[in-house]
CSV table of C-alpha atoms in Angstrom, one decimal:
chain,number,residue,atom,x,y,z
T,1,UNK,CA,129.8,117.7,92.0
T,2,UNK,CA,129.6,118.1,95.8
T,3,UNK,CA,126.4,116.7,97.4
T,4,UNK,CA,124.7,116.4,100.8
T,5,UNK,CA,124.6,112.8,102.0
T,6,UNK,CA,122.3,111.2,104.6
T,7,UNK,CA,122.4,108.0,106.5
T,8,UNK,CA,120.6,105.7,106.9
T,9,UNK,CA,118.2,105.9,104.0
T,10,UNK,CA,115.5,104.1,106.0
T,11,UNK,CA,115.2,103.7,109.7
T,12,UNK,CA,112.6,101.7,111.5
T,13,UNK,CA,112.2,102.1,115.2
T,14,UNK,CA,109.8,101.3,118.0
T,15,UNK,CA,107.8,104.1,119.7
T,16,UNK,CA,109.7,105.6,122.6
T,17,UNK,CA,113.2,104.7,121.2
T,18,UNK,CA,115.9,107.2,120.4
T,19,UNK,CA,117.0,107.7,116.9
T,20,UNK,CA,119.9,109.7,115.4
T,21,UNK,CA,119.7,110.7,111.8
T,22,UNK,CA,123.0,111.6,110.2
T,23,UNK,CA,124.0,114.1,107.5
T,24,UNK,CA,127.2,115.2,105.9
T,25,UNK,CA,126.7,118.7,104.4
T,26,UNK,CA,128.7,120.1,101.6
T,27,UNK,CA,132.2,120.8,103.0
T,28,UNK,CA,132.4,124.6,102.6
T,29,UNK,CA,128.9,125.3,103.6
T,30,UNK,CA,128.1,127.2,106.8
T,31,UNK,CA,124.3,126.9,107.3
T,32,UNK,CA,122.7,123.6,108.0
T,33,UNK,CA,119.0,122.7,108.2
T,34,UNK,CA,116.6,119.8,108.9
T,35,UNK,CA,113.3,119.6,107.2
T,36,UNK,CA,110.7,116.9,107.3
T,37,UNK,CA,107.9,115.7,105.0
T,38,UNK,CA,105.1,113.6,106.4
T,39,UNK,CA,103.7,111.3,103.7
T,40,UNK,CA,101.5,113.3,101.3
T,41,UNK,CA,102.2,116.6,103.0
T,42,UNK,CA,104.4,119.6,102.4
T,43,UNK,CA,108.0,120.0,103.4
T,44,UNK,CA,108.3,121.6,106.8
T,45,UNK,CA,111.2,123.4,108.4
T,46,UNK,CA,112.5,122.0,111.6
T,47,UNK,CA,115.7,123.8,112.6
T,48,UNK,CA,118.6,125.8,111.2
T,49,UNK,CA,122.1,125.7,112.6
T,50,UNK,CA,124.9,128.2,112.1
T,51,UNK,CA,128.2,128.8,113.9
T,52,UNK,CA,127.6,125.8,116.1
T,53,UNK,CA,124.3,126.9,117.5
T,54,UNK,CA,120.6,126.8,116.5
T,55,UNK,CA,119.7,129.9,114.7
T,56,UNK,CA,116.0,129.2,114.3
T,57,UNK,CA,113.6,126.4,115.1
T,58,UNK,CA,110.0,125.7,114.4
T,59,UNK,CA,107.2,124.8,116.7
T,60,UNK,CA,107.7,121.2,115.7
T,61,UNK,CA,111.2,121.2,117.1
T,62,UNK,CA,110.4,120.6,120.7
T,63,UNK,CA,112.5,119.3,123.6
T,64,UNK,CA,112.4,115.8,122.1
T,65,UNK,CA,114.6,117.0,119.2
T,66,UNK,CA,118.2,118.1,119.2
T,67,UNK,CA,120.9,118.8,116.7
T,68,UNK,CA,124.6,118.6,116.8
T,69,UNK,CA,127.7,119.1,114.7
T,70,UNK,CA,130.0,116.8,116.5
T,71,UNK,CA,133.1,116.8,114.4
T,72,UNK,CA,133.0,119.6,111.8
T,73,UNK,CA,131.7,117.3,109.0
T,74,UNK,CA,128.6,115.5,110.3
T,75,UNK,CA,125.3,117.2,111.3
T,76,UNK,CA,122.9,115.0,113.3
T,77,UNK,CA,119.3,115.2,114.3
T,78,UNK,CA,118.4,113.2,117.4
T,79,UNK,CA,114.8,112.4,118.5
T,80,UNK,CA,114.9,111.3,122.1
T,81,UNK,CA,111.7,109.4,122.4
T,82,UNK,CA,110.0,108.8,119.1
T,83,UNK,CA,106.3,109.0,118.6
T,84,UNK,CA,104.1,107.5,115.8
T,85,UNK,CA,103.7,111.0,114.4
T,86,UNK,CA,107.4,111.4,113.9
T,87,UNK,CA,107.2,109.0,111.0
T,88,UNK,CA,108.2,111.1,108.0
T,89,UNK,CA,111.0,111.7,105.5
T,90,UNK,CA,113.7,113.8,107.1
T,91,UNK,CA,115.8,116.0,104.8
T,92,UNK,CA,119.1,117.6,105.6
T,93,UNK,CA,120.1,120.7,103.7
T,94,UNK,CA,123.1,123.1,103.6
T,95,UNK,CA,124.0,126.4,102.1
T,96,UNK,CA,127.0,128.7,102.0
T,97,UNK,CA,127.0,132.4,102.4
T,98,UNK,CA,126.0,133.2,98.8
T,99,UNK,CA,123.4,135.8,98.4
T,100,UNK,CA,121.6,133.4,96.2
T,101,UNK,CA,120.9,131.3,99.2
T,102,UNK,CA,120.4,128.1,97.4
T,103,UNK,CA,119.9,125.2,99.7
T,104,UNK,CA,121.2,121.8,98.7
T,105,UNK,CA,119.2,118.9,99.9
T,106,UNK,CA,120.2,115.4,100.8
T,107,UNK,CA,118.3,112.3,99.6
T,108,UNK,CA,116.5,112.0,102.9
T,109,UNK,CA,116.0,109.4,105.6
T,110,UNK,CA,112.7,107.7,105.8
T,111,UNK,CA,111.8,107.2,109.5
T,112,UNK,CA,109.1,104.7,110.4
T,113,UNK,CA,108.0,104.6,114.0
T,114,UNK,CA,106.0,101.5,114.9
Y,1,UNK,CA,106.6,136.3,107.8
Y,2,UNK,CA,106.5,134.5,104.5
Y,3,UNK,CA,104.1,132.0,103.0
Y,4,UNK,CA,103.6,130.2,99.7
Y,5,UNK,CA,100.5,129.0,98.0
Y,6,UNK,CA,100.5,126.5,95.1
Y,7,UNK,CA,97.3,126.3,93.2
Y,8,UNK,CA,96.4,122.8,92.3
Y,9,UNK,CA,97.8,119.8,94.1
Y,10,UNK,CA,97.6,117.7,91.0
Y,11,UNK,CA,98.1,118.6,87.3
Y,12,UNK,CA,97.7,116.3,84.4
Y,13,UNK,CA,99.2,117.2,81.0
Y,14,UNK,CA,99.7,115.4,77.7
Y,15,UNK,CA,103.2,114.7,76.5
Y,16,UNK,CA,104.2,117.7,74.4
Y,17,UNK,CA,101.7,120.1,76.0
Y,18,UNK,CA,102.5,123.2,78.1
Y,19,UNK,CA,103.2,122.7,81.7
Y,20,UNK,CA,102.0,125.6,84.0
Y,21,UNK,CA,102.4,125.3,87.7
Y,22,UNK,CA,101.2,128.3,89.8
Y,23,UNK,CA,102.9,129.7,92.8
Y,24,UNK,CA,101.9,132.8,94.8
Y,25,UNK,CA,103.9,134.1,97.7
Y,26,UNK,CA,103.4,136.5,100.6
Y,27,UNK,CA,106.4,138.3,101.9
Y,28,UNK,CA,107.1,141.5,103.8
Y,29,UNK,CA,110.3,142.1,102.0
Y,30,UNK,CA,111.6,141.2,98.5
Y,31,UNK,CA,112.0,137.5,98.6
Y,32,UNK,CA,114.2,134.9,97.1
Y,33,UNK,CA,112.1,132.3,95.3
Y,34,UNK,CA,112.8,128.8,94.3
Y,35,UNK,CA,111.3,125.9,92.5
Y,36,UNK,CA,112.4,122.4,93.5
Y,37,UNK,CA,111.5,119.1,91.9
Y,38,UNK,CA,111.1,115.8,93.8
Y,39,UNK,CA,111.1,112.6,91.7
Y,40,UNK,CA,109.6,109.5,93.3
Y,41,UNK,CA,111.6,108.3,96.3
Y,42,UNK,CA,114.2,111.0,95.9
Y,43,UNK,CA,115.2,114.2,97.6
Y,44,UNK,CA,114.7,117.7,96.4
Y,45,UNK,CA,116.5,119.1,93.4
Y,46,UNK,CA,116.7,122.7,92.5
Y,47,UNK,CA,115.1,123.6,89.2
Y,48,UNK,CA,115.6,127.4,89.3
Y,49,UNK,CA,115.9,130.4,91.6
Y,50,UNK,CA,114.9,134.1,91.5
Y,51,UNK,CA,117.4,136.4,93.3
Y,52,UNK,CA,116.3,139.9,92.2
Y,53,UNK,CA,118.2,139.9,88.9
Y,54,UNK,CA,116.2,139.1,85.8
Y,55,UNK,CA,112.5,138.5,86.3
Y,56,UNK,CA,112.4,135.7,83.8
Y,57,UNK,CA,114.5,132.8,85.2
Y,58,UNK,CA,115.6,129.8,83.2
Y,59,UNK,CA,116.3,126.5,84.9
Y,60,UNK,CA,117.2,123.0,84.2
Y,61,UNK,CA,115.3,120.6,82.0
Y,62,UNK,CA,113.7,123.4,79.9
Y,63,UNK,CA,111.8,124.9,82.8
Y,64,UNK,CA,111.5,128.7,83.4
Y,65,UNK,CA,109.6,130.9,85.8
Y,66,UNK,CA,108.7,134.5,85.8
Y,67,UNK,CA,108.7,136.7,88.9
Y,68,UNK,CA,105.8,139.2,88.9
Y,69,UNK,CA,105.9,141.5,91.8
Y,70,UNK,CA,102.5,143.1,91.1
Y,71,UNK,CA,100.9,139.7,91.2
Y,72,UNK,CA,103.2,138.2,93.9
Y,73,UNK,CA,103.6,135.2,91.7
Y,74,UNK,CA,106.4,133.0,90.5
Y,75,UNK,CA,104.7,130.5,88.1
Y,76,UNK,CA,106.7,127.7,86.6
Y,77,UNK,CA,106.3,126.8,82.9
Y,78,UNK,CA,107.7,124.4,80.4
Y,79,UNK,CA,106.6,124.6,76.7
Y,80,UNK,CA,106.5,120.9,76.0
Y,81,UNK,CA,106.0,118.2,78.6
Y,82,UNK,CA,108.1,115.1,78.6
Y,83,UNK,CA,107.3,111.8,80.3
Y,84,UNK,CA,110.3,112.4,82.5
Y,85,UNK,CA,108.7,115.5,84.0
Y,86,UNK,CA,106.4,113.4,86.0
Y,87,UNK,CA,107.3,114.4,89.6
Y,88,UNK,CA,106.2,116.7,92.4
Y,89,UNK,CA,107.1,120.3,92.2
Y,90,UNK,CA,107.6,122.6,95.2
Y,91,UNK,CA,107.7,126.4,95.2
Y,92,UNK,CA,109.7,127.9,98.1
Y,93,UNK,CA,110.5,131.3,99.5
Y,94,UNK,CA,113.1,132.7,101.9
Y,95,UNK,CA,113.8,136.3,102.9
Y,96,UNK,CA,117.5,136.5,103.7
Y,97,UNK,CA,120.7,134.4,103.3
Y,98,UNK,CA,120.8,131.6,105.7
Y,99,UNK,CA,117.1,131.7,106.5
Y,100,UNK,CA,114.7,128.8,106.4
Y,101,UNK,CA,112.8,127.9,103.2
Y,102,UNK,CA,109.0,128.0,103.4
Y,103,UNK,CA,107.5,125.6,101.0
Y,104,UNK,CA,104.2,125.5,99.2
Y,105,UNK,CA,102.1,122.4,99.4
Y,106,UNK,CA,103.5,120.9,96.2
Y,107,UNK,CA,102.0,120.1,92.8
Y,108,UNK,CA,102.2,116.6,91.5
Y,109,UNK,CA,102.5,116.4,87.7
Y,110,UNK,CA,101.2,113.5,85.7
Y,111,UNK,CA,102.3,113.3,82.1
Y,112,UNK,CA,100.0,111.3,79.8
Y,113,UNK,CA,101.4,109.7,76.6
C-alpha cells in the first residue's frame, strides 16, 4: 500500500539554525500539505502546495518558512532560523484529486529546538 | 470558514463498553468530515470519512460515525472498546477538494481493563 514517508524521524537543532524536513508524498498525488502539532495541542495547518506553488498558508507560515518540490518526488519544509517555539511534530500529507479528499499523513518529524 | 469542536479532551472507558466521542463542526457549505486516530508516537491514520453519501459511515476497527446536519455533529462510536483503542482521536473538516483540514482539539481515549 502506498504511503507518505518523512525524514528524519527526529531532528534536534540549535536555535537560529536552519532545518529542512523532507517528505515523499504518494506518487500520483497532486496536493501536498504540512501540518504541525505542538506537544499536547491540536494539529495545525501550515501550508498547502499544488501545481508547484503555495495554494494556501496559515498565519504560522511566516517568512521563516518555505516549501519546495525540488525534483517531482520530494516535498520539503525549510525553517530558516529556528526558534524554541518551532519545537513540534511536523506532519506531511498528500491527496489526489478525488472528491473524497482524503489526506494521507506521514509518520511525522519531531523537531526539537534547543 | 470552518471550525471543529471536540467535547472532552479525555475519555475513559472500560473494556467492552461503548465508546462515544463527540464532534461538532461549523461550516458555511456542506463539509467533508473525517475522523483520524493517532497512536502513541505515530502519525495520523484515517478511521472514516463523510462525503455526502450515506449519513452513517462505517470505518476501520469497528468504528462508525453519523452525520447529523441539523445538529452539525459527526460523533464517533464503537459498541465495544478494546484495549487497542487507546489512542488520541481527531475530528477534522474540509470544504472542498484540495483544501486544508481543520482539526478539533483531539480526544484521548483511555481503556480500562
